[in-house]
Short mmCIF file of C-alpha atoms and ligand atoms in Angstrom, two decimals:
data_model
loop_
_atom_site.label_atom_id
_atom_site.label_comp_id
_atom_site.label_asym_id
_atom_site.label_seq_id
_atom_site.Cartn_x
_atom_site.Cartn_y
_atom_site.Cartn_z
CA MET A 1358 84.21 151.36 137.77
CA ILE A 1359 87.60 149.92 136.98
CA ARG A 1360 88.39 147.18 139.49
CA GLU A 1361 91.69 145.69 140.54
CA VAL A 1362 92.46 142.43 138.73
CA LEU A 1363 93.76 139.71 141.03
CA LYS A 1364 97.12 138.30 140.04
CA MET A 1365 98.28 134.69 139.88
CA GLY A 1366 99.24 133.62 143.39
CA ASP A 1367 96.08 135.07 144.93
CA ARG A 1368 94.23 132.07 146.35
CA ARG A 1369 90.85 133.48 145.29
CA LEU A 1370 91.77 132.70 141.68
CA LEU A 1371 91.95 128.99 142.57
CA GLN A 1372 88.42 128.67 143.92
CA GLN A 1373 85.40 127.12 142.24
CA ALA A 1374 82.90 129.86 141.33
CA ARG A 1375 79.24 129.52 142.39
CA PRO A 1376 76.35 129.48 139.90
CA LEU A 1377 74.46 132.76 139.64
CA GLU A 1378 70.93 132.31 140.98
CA ARG A 1379 69.11 135.52 140.05
CA PHE A 1380 69.36 137.25 136.68
CA ASP A 1381 68.69 140.83 135.61
CA THR A 1382 69.28 142.29 139.07
CA PRO A 1383 70.88 145.65 139.86
CA GLU A 1384 73.79 143.77 141.47
CA LEU A 1385 74.43 141.75 138.32
CA HIS A 1386 74.27 144.82 136.07
CA ALA A 1387 76.69 146.67 138.36
CA LEU A 1388 79.08 143.69 138.30
CA LEU A 1389 78.95 143.53 134.50
CA GLU A 1390 79.54 147.27 134.18
CA ASP A 1391 82.63 146.96 136.36
CA MET A 1392 83.84 143.95 134.39
CA ARG A 1393 83.39 145.77 131.06
CA ASP A 1394 85.16 148.88 132.38
CA THR A 1395 88.04 146.80 133.71
CA MET A 1396 88.41 144.72 130.55
CA ALA A 1397 88.31 147.79 128.30
CA HIS A 1398 90.81 149.66 130.46
CA LEU A 1399 93.28 146.80 130.14
CA SER A 1400 92.47 146.03 126.47
CA GLY A 1401 91.57 142.46 127.39
CA ALA A 1402 89.79 139.89 125.24
CA GLY A 1403 87.84 138.54 128.19
CA LEU A 1404 87.38 138.67 131.93
CA ALA A 1405 85.91 136.31 134.51
CA ALA A 1406 84.22 137.54 137.70
CA PRO A 1407 86.69 135.69 139.98
CA GLN A 1408 89.46 137.84 138.50
CA ILE A 1409 87.96 140.83 140.30
CA GLY A 1410 87.31 138.80 143.44
CA VAL A 1411 83.68 137.86 142.76
CA GLY A 1412 83.19 134.10 143.02
CA LEU A 1413 80.27 133.79 140.59
CA GLN A 1414 80.03 131.94 137.26
CA VAL A 1415 80.02 135.07 135.13
CA VAL A 1416 82.39 135.77 132.24
CA ILE A 1417 82.52 138.37 129.49
CA PHE A 1418 84.52 138.26 126.29
CA GLY A 1419 84.69 139.82 122.86
CA VAL A 1420 87.25 140.80 120.29
CA GLY A 1421 86.48 143.35 117.59
CA GLN A 1422 88.77 144.70 114.93
CA ASN A 1423 91.74 145.56 117.11
CA PRO A 1424 95.14 146.59 115.78
CA ARG A 1425 96.66 144.94 118.84
CA TYR A 1426 95.25 141.58 117.75
CA PRO A 1427 95.88 141.82 114.01
CA ASP A 1428 95.53 138.09 113.35
CA ALA A 1429 92.67 137.43 115.73
CA GLU A 1430 89.32 136.35 114.39
CA GLU A 1431 86.48 138.52 115.64
CA VAL A 1432 84.53 137.22 118.62
CA PRO A 1433 81.10 138.74 119.44
CA ASP A 1434 80.77 140.68 122.69
CA THR A 1435 79.21 138.12 125.00
CA VAL A 1436 78.03 137.84 128.59
CA LEU A 1437 78.04 134.17 129.55
CA ILE A 1438 76.64 133.00 132.88
CA ASN A 1439 76.58 129.49 134.39
CA PRO A 1440 78.31 128.05 131.33
CA VAL A 1441 78.46 124.41 130.28
CA LEU A 1442 81.14 123.51 127.73
CA THR A 1443 81.02 120.41 125.55
CA PRO A 1444 83.99 119.68 123.29
CA LEU A 1445 82.90 118.77 119.74
CA SER A 1446 86.27 117.37 118.80
CA ASP A 1447 89.06 115.50 120.55
CA GLU A 1448 91.47 117.51 118.47
CA LEU A 1449 93.62 119.91 120.45
CA GLU A 1450 95.49 122.85 119.03
CA GLU A 1451 98.25 124.82 120.73
CA ASP A 1452 98.49 128.59 120.50
CA TRP A 1453 99.71 131.52 122.55
CA GLU A 1454 97.57 132.89 125.37
CA GLY A 1455 97.85 135.66 127.87
CA CYS A 1456 95.77 136.64 130.88
CA LEU A 1457 95.09 139.86 132.77
CA SER A 1458 95.90 137.92 135.97
CA VAL A 1459 99.30 136.96 134.55
CA PRO A 1460 100.44 140.30 133.12
CA GLY A 1461 103.40 140.56 130.80
CA LEU A 1462 103.60 136.83 130.06
CA ARG A 1463 102.49 134.50 127.29
CA GLY A 1464 102.28 130.74 127.10
CA MET A 1465 101.48 128.07 124.53
CA VAL A 1466 98.26 126.33 125.62
CA PRO A 1467 96.43 123.33 124.13
CA ARG A 1468 92.66 123.80 123.64
CA HIS A 1469 89.86 121.93 121.94
CA THR A 1470 89.49 123.24 118.40
CA ARG A 1471 85.67 123.01 118.39
CA LEU A 1472 83.16 123.19 121.16
CA ARG A 1473 79.58 123.90 122.09
CA TYR A 1474 78.86 126.31 124.91
CA GLN A 1475 75.59 126.82 126.67
CA GLY A 1476 74.57 129.20 129.41
CA PHE A 1477 72.62 132.40 129.92
CA ASP A 1478 72.99 136.09 129.24
CA GLU A 1479 72.40 138.77 131.90
CA LYS A 1480 68.62 138.70 131.33
CA GLY A 1481 68.51 134.94 131.80
CA SER A 1482 67.99 134.20 128.09
CA PRO A 1483 69.66 130.97 126.97
CA ILE A 1484 72.82 130.98 124.88
CA ASP A 1485 73.74 127.93 122.81
CA ARG A 1486 76.58 128.25 120.32
CA SER A 1487 78.96 125.90 118.53
CA VAL A 1488 82.24 127.60 117.72
CA ASP A 1489 85.79 126.89 116.71
CA GLY A 1490 89.21 128.48 116.45
CA PHE A 1491 89.98 131.61 118.44
CA HIS A 1492 86.39 131.97 119.67
CA ALA A 1493 86.54 128.45 121.15
CA ARG A 1494 89.92 129.23 122.72
CA VAL A 1495 88.67 132.41 124.41
CA VAL A 1496 85.63 130.62 125.86
CA GLN A 1497 87.77 127.79 127.25
CA HIS A 1498 90.23 130.25 128.79
CA GLU A 1499 87.52 132.34 130.48
CA CYS A 1500 85.52 129.37 131.74
CA ASP A 1501 88.69 127.83 133.18
CA HIS A 1502 88.76 130.81 135.55
CA LEU A 1503 85.42 129.62 136.99
CA ASN A 1504 87.09 126.32 137.91
CA GLY A 1505 90.15 127.91 139.47
CA ILE A 1506 92.39 127.12 136.51
CA LEU A 1507 94.89 129.62 135.12
CA TYR A 1508 96.40 129.00 131.69
CA PRO A 1509 99.97 128.35 132.95
CA MET A 1510 98.58 125.20 134.63
CA ARG A 1511 97.78 123.84 131.15
CA ILE A 1512 101.11 124.56 129.46
CA ARG A 1513 102.69 121.27 128.35
CA ASP A 1514 106.22 122.54 127.81
CA LEU A 1515 107.33 125.40 130.02
CA ALA A 1516 109.93 126.27 127.40
CA ASN A 1517 106.90 127.87 125.72
CA PHE A 1518 106.16 130.28 128.58
CA GLY A 1519 107.79 133.64 129.06
CA TYR A 1520 107.80 137.39 128.99
CA ILE A 1521 106.18 139.03 125.98
CA GLU A 1522 109.11 141.29 125.18
CA ALA A 1523 111.50 138.32 125.25
CA LEU A 1524 109.24 135.97 123.25
CA PHE A 1525 108.21 138.53 120.65
CA PRO A 1526 110.91 141.21 120.50
CA GLY A 1527 109.87 144.38 118.73
CA GLU A 1528 106.19 143.51 118.53
CA ASP A 1529 103.45 145.58 120.15
CA ILE A 1530 101.41 142.93 121.91
CA ALA A 1531 98.69 143.61 124.48
CA ASP A 1532 99.16 142.33 128.01
CA GLU A 1533 96.16 140.02 127.90
NI1 NI B 382 92.52 134.98 131.98
#
């Protein structure tokens, strides 16, 4: 079922999400189905449970070959629960981000270029990956949602924050 995505300004987006305690339950599978439906409907690259009002440490993300992200590296479809992120480099790189909770806008956000992420999938099987580039950026963005952080809070220069149609006139760019 497609769920309503909370928008920036909703206090629920600022809360710390709780760890999930039980895996592979009907409730978790129903939550993930709703998250996938909602993300697909909005052509998003990722979604965190708090964005649909569920305060649990559950995120999904994935980017395939998508004409709306022509330059994006592919990111495998992933369910990541109770994540722990460890930067593998002090190096930060700035690039444009959007968010389904901040529709119509884009901002330039610094992120670690390389990181390791650990956590669990929906069955409770461990995930442990070291990634870089766009994959690393997507993971950092989604996991920020679990700590009540929205990307505009990380923008260093608000001159690099604005409406998509004004920043990138004539380009067909997805909302997320
Ligand atoms: Ni987001």
